[in-house]
mmCIF file of C-alpha atoms in Angstrom:
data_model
loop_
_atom_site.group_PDB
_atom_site.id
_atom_site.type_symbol
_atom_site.label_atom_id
_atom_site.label_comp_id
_atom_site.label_asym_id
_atom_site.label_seq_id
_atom_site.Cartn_x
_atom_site.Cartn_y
_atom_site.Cartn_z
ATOM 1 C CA UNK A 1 117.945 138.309 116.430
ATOM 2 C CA UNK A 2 121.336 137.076 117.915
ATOM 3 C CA UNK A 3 122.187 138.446 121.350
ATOM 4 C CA UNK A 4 125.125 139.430 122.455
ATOM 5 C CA UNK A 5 127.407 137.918 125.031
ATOM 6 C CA UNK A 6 128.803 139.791 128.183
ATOM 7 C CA UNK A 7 132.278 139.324 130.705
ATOM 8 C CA UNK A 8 131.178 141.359 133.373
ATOM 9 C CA UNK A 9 133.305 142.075 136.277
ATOM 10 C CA UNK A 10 131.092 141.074 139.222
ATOM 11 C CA UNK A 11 132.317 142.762 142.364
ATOM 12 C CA UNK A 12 132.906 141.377 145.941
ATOM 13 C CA UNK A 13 130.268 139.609 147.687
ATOM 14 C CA UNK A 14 126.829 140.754 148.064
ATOM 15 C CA UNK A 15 127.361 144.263 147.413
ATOM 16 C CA UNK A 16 124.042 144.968 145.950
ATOM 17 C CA UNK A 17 122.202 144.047 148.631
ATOM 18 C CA UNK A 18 124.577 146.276 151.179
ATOM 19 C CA UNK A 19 123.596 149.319 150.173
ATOM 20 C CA UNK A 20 123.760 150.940 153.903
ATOM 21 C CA UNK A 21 127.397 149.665 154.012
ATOM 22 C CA UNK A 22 128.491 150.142 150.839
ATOM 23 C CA UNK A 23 126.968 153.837 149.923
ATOM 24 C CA UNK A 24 127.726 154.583 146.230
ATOM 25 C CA UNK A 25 131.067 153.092 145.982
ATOM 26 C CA UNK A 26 129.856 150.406 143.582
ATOM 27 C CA UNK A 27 127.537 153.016 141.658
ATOM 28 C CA UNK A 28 129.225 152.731 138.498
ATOM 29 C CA UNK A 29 129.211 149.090 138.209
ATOM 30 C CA UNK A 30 126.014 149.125 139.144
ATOM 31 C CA UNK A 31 124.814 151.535 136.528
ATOM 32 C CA UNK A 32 126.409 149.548 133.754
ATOM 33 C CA UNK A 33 124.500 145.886 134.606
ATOM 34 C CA UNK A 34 121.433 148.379 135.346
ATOM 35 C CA UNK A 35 121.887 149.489 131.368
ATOM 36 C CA UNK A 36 122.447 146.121 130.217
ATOM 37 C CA UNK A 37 118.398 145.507 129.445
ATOM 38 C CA UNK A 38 118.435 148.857 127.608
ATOM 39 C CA UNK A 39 121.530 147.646 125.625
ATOM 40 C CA UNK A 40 119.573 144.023 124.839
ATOM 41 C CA UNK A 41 116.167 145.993 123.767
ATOM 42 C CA UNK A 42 114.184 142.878 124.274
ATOM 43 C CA UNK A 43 113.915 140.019 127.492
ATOM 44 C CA UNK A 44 115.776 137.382 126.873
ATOM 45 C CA UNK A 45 114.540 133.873 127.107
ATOM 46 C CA UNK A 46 117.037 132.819 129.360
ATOM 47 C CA UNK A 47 120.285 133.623 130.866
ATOM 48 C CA UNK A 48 123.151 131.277 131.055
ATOM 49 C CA UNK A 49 125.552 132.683 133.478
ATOM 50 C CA UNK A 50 129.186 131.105 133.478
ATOM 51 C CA UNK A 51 130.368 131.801 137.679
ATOM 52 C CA UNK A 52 134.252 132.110 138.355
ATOM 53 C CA UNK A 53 132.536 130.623 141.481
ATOM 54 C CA UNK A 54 131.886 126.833 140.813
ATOM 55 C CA UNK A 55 134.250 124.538 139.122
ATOM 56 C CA UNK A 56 133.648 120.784 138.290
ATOM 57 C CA UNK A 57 135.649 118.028 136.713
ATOM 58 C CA UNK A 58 133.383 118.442 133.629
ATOM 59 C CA UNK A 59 131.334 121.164 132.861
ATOM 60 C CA UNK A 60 128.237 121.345 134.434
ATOM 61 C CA UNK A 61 124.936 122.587 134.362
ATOM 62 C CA UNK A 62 122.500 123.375 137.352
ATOM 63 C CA UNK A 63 119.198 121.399 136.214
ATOM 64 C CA UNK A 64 116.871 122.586 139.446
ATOM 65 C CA UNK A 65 114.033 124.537 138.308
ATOM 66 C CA UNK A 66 113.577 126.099 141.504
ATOM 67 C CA UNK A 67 117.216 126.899 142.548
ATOM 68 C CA UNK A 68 118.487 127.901 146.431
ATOM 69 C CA UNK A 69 121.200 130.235 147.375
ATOM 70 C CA UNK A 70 124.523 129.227 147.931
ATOM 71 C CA UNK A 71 126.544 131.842 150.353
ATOM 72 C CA UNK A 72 129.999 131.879 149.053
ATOM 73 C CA UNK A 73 131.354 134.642 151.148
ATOM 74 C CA UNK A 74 132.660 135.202 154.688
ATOM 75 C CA UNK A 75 132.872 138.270 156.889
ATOM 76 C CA UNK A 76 129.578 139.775 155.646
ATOM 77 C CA UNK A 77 126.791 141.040 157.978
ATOM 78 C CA UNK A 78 123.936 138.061 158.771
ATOM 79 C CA UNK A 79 121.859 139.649 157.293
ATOM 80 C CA UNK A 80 123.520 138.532 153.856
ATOM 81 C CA UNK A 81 122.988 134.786 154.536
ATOM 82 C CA UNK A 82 119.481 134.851 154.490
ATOM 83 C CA UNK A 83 119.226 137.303 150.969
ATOM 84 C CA UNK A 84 117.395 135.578 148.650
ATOM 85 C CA UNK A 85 117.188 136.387 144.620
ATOM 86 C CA UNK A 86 114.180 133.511 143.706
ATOM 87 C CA UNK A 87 114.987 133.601 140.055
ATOM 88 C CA UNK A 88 113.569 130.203 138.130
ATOM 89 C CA UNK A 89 115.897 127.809 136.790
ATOM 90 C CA UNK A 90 115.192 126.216 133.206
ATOM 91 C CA UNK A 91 115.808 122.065 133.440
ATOM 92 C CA UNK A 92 114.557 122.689 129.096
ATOM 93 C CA UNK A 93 117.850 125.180 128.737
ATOM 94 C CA UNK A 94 119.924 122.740 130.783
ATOM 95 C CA UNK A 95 119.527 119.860 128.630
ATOM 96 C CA UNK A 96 119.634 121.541 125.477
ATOM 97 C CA UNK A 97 122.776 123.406 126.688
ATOM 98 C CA UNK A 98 124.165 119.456 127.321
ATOM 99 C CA UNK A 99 123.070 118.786 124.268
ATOM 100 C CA UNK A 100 124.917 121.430 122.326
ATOM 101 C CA UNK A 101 127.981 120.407 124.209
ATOM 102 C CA UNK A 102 127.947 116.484 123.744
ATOM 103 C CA UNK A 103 127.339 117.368 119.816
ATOM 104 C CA UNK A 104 130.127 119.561 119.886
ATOM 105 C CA UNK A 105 131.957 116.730 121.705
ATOM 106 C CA UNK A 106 132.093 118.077 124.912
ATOM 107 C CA UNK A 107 131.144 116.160 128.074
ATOM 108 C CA UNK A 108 128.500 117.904 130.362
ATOM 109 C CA UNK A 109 126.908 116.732 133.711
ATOM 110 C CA UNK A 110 123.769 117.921 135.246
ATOM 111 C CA UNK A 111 123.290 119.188 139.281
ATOM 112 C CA UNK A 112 120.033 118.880 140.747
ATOM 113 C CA UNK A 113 121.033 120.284 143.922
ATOM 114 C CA UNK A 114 123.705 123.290 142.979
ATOM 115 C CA UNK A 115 122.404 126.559 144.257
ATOM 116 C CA UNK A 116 122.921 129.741 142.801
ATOM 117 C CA UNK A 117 125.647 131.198 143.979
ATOM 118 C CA UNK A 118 127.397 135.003 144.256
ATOM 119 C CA UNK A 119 129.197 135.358 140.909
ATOM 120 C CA UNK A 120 125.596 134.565 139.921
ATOM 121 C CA UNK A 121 123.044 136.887 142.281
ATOM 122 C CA UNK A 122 125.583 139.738 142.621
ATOM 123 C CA UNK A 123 125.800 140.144 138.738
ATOM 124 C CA UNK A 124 122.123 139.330 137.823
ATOM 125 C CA UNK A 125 120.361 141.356 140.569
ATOM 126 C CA UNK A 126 120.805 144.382 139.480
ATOM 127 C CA UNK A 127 120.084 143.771 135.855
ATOM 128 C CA UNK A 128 116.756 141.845 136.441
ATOM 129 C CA UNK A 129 115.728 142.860 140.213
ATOM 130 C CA UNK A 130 112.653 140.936 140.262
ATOM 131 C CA UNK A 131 114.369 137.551 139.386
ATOM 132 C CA UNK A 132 111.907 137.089 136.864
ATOM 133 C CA UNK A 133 114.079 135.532 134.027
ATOM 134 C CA UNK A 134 114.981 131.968 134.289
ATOM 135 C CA UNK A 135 118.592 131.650 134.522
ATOM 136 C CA UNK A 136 120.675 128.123 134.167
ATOM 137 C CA UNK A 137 124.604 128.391 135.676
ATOM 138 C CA UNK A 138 127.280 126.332 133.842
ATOM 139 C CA UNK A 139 130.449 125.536 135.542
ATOM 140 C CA UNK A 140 133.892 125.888 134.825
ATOM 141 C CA UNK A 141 135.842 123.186 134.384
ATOM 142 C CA UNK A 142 139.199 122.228 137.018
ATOM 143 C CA UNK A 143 142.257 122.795 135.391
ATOM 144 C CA UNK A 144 141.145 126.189 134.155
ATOM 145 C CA UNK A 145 142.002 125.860 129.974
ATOM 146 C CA UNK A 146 141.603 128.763 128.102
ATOM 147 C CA UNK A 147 141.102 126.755 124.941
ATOM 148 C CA UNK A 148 138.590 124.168 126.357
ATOM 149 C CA UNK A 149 136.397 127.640 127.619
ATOM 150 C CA UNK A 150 137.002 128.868 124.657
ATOM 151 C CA UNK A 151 135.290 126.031 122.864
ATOM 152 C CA UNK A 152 132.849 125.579 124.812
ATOM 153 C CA UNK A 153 131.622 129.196 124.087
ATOM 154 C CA UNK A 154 131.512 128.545 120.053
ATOM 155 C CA UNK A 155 129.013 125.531 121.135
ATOM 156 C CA UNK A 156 127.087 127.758 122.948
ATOM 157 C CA UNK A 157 127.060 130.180 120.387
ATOM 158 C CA UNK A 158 123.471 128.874 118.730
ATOM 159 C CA UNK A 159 121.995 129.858 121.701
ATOM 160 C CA UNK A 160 122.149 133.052 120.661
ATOM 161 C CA UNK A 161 119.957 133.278 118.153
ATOM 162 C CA UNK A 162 117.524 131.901 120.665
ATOM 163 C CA UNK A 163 116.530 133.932 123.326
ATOM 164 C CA UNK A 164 119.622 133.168 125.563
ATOM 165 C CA UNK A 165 122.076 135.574 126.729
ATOM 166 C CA UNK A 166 125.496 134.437 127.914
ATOM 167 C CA UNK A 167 127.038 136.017 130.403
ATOM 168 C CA UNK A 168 130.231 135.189 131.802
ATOM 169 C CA UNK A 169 130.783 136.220 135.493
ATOM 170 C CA UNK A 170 134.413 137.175 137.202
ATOM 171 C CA UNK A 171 136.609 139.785 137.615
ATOM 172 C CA UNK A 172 139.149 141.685 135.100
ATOM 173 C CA UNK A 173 141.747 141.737 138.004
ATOM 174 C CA UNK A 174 141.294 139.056 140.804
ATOM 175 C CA UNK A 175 144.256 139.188 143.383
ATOM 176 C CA UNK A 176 143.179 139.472 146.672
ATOM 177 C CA UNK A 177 146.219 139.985 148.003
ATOM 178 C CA UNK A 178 146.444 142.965 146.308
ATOM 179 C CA UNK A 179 143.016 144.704 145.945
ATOM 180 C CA UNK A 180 143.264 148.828 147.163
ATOM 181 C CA UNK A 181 146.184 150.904 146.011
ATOM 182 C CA UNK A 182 148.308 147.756 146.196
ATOM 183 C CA UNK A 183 147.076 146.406 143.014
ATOM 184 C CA UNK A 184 147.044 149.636 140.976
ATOM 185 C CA UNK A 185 150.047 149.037 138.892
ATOM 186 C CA UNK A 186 149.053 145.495 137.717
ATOM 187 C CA UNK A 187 145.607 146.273 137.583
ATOM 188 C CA UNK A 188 146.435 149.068 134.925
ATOM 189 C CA UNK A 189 148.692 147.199 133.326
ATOM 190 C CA UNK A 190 146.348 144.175 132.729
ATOM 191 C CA UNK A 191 143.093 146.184 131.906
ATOM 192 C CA UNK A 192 145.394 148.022 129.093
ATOM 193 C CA UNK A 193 146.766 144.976 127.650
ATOM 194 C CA UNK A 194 142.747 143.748 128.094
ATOM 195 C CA UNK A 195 141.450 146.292 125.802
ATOM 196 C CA UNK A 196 144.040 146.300 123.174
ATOM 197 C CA UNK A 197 143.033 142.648 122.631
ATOM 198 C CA UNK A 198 139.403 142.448 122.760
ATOM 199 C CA UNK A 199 139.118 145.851 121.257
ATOM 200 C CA UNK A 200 141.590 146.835 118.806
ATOM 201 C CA UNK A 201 143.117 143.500 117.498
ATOM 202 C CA UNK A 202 141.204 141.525 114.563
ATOM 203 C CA UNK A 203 139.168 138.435 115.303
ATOM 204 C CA UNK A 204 141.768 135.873 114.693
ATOM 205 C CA UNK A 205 144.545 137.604 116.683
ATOM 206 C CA UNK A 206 141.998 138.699 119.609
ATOM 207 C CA UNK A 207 141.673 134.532 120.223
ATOM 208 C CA UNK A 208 145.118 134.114 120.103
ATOM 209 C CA UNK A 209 145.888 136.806 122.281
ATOM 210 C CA UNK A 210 143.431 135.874 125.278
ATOM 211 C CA UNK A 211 144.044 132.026 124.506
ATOM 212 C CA UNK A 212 147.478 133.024 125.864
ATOM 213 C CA UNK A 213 146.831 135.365 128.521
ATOM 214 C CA UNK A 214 149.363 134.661 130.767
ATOM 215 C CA UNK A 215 152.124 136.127 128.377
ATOM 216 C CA UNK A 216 150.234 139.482 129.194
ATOM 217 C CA UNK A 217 151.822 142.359 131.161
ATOM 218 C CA UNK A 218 151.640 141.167 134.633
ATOM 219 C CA UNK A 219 148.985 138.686 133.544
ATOM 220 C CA UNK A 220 149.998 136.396 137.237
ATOM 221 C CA UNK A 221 149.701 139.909 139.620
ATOM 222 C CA UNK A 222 146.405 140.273 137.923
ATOM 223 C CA UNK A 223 145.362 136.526 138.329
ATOM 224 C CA UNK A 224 147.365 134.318 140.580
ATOM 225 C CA UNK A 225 144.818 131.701 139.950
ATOM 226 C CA UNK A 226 142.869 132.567 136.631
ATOM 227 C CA UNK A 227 139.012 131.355 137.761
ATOM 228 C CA UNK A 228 138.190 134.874 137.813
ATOM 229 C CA UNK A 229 139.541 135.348 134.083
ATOM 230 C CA UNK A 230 138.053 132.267 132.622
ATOM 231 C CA UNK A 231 134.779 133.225 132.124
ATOM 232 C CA UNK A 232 135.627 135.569 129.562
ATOM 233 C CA UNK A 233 136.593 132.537 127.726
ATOM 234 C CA UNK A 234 133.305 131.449 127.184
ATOM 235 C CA UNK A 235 131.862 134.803 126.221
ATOM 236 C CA UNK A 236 134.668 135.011 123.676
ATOM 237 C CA UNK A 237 133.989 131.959 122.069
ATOM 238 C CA UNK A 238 130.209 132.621 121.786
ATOM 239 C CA UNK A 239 131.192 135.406 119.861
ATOM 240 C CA UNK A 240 134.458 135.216 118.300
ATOM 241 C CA UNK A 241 133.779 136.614 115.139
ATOM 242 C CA UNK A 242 131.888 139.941 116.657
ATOM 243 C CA UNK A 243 133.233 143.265 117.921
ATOM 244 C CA UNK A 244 133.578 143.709 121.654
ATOM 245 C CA UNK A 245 133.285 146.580 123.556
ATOM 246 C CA UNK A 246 133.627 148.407 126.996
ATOM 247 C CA UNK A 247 130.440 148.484 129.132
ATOM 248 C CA UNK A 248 132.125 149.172 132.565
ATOM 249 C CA UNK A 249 135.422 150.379 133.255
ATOM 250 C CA UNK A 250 136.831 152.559 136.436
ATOM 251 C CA UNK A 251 140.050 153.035 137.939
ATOM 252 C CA UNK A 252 139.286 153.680 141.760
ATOM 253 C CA UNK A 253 137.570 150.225 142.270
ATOM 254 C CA UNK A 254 137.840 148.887 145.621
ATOM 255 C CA UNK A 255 140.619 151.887 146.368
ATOM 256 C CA UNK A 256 142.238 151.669 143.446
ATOM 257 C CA UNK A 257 141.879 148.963 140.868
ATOM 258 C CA UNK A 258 141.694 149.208 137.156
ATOM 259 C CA UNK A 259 138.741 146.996 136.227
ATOM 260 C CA UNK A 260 136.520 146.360 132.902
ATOM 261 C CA UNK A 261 133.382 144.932 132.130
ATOM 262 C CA UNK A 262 132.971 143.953 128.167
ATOM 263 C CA UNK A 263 130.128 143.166 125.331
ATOM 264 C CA UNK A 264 130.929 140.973 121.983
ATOM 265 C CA UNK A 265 128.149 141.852 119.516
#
């Protein structure tokens, strides 16, 4: 059975452990990573989560198999410093991840120490709530290439086939200057241009199209820096030759952002 792969478009901070703040004004989000073990009809092995949150020199994998928690975040309540999401890590996935990657020619370090962090726990909580699949992170790699992330999804892409399901973590639209009605314009723009790509264009052009994302309508308002974006890289390439679709998409997001969450396969 080959899994599918998932961009999902994680939120801000902790959200889903803020419920008393927060009320229901991430309830559709939520509801769409909720559905996503419904959508898989089976526990997966593993997850490998690709976080817009950690970059590295060369990609890397957290090898712990008891990760911590790494609070990436400022302003939130103390309370969110101490929340914990005790999923196990996998040092077996890690190295055959590495593996994968050095036979695809791709160099990949290991991180004993890296903790999970927020583009990880915010995403993953409420899909599995009781952290009880292992999950391994992978970084990103500096200088942010849409080809290299691209590759290194197709030499990920065995791993679906065994139990793993990769799930690239970021944002559709990721300018904080401009999140609330400030954004709407881009944001609209961008998710369009989004789902015309992944959606309606053919395999070959989709690549093409996202390889060169910055030639989008107001690709730079959307993503001044592109960390956010990158992720969906990954989950491309794991399955470029499968359909995607929408799993999550609203238009009032943080007061009124056009955002998207996606499935390939």
């Amino acid at each position: 059975m080959k899994l599918p792969t998932y961009f999902i478009s994680h939120g801000g901070g902790p959200w889903p452990f803020m419920k008393q703040e927060y009320g229901n004004a991430y309830a559709k989000l939520e509801a769409s990573l909720q559905d996503i073990p419904r959508q898989l009809g089976v526990t997966p092995q593993a997850l490998l989560v690709i976080s817009a949150h950690w970059e590295e020199p060369e990609f890397t994998l957290m090898s712990s198999s008891a990760p911590g928690m790494i609070y990436d975040y400022g302003g939130f309540p103390d309370y969110t410093y101490r929340i914990s999401y005790p999923a196990p890590g996998s040092p077996e996935l890690a190295q055959q991840v590495q593996q994968l990657l050095q036979d695809a020619g791709i160099a990949a370090g290991m991180d004993a120490q890296r903790g999970f962090d927020h583009g990880m726990y915010s995403a993953i909580y409420p899909v599995y709530p009781k952290a009880d699949v292992p999950i391994v992170q992978l970084s990103l790699k500096v200088g942010l290439d849409p080809t290299e992330h691209i590759a290194l999804g197709r030499a990920l892409a065995p791993l679906r086939e065994q139990g793993v399901v990769i799930i690239g973590s970021g944002l559709s639209f990721h300018n904080l200057r401009q999140f609330g009605p400030a954004g709407y314009a881009a944001s609209a723009q961008f998710d369009a241009w989004l789902h015309s790509s992944l959606i309606q264009a053919d395999t070959a052009a989709r690549t093409a199209q996202i390889a060169n994302w910055s030639a989008a309508p107001a690709a730079h308002a959307a993503h001044p820096r592109e960390e956010h974006l990158l992720p969906l890289m990954v989950a491309l390439g794991a399955a470029e030759d499968d359909a995607a679709s929408c799993v999550y998409h609203e238009k009032t997001f943080m007061g009124g952002l056009t955002v998207s969450s996606f499935r390939f396969g």
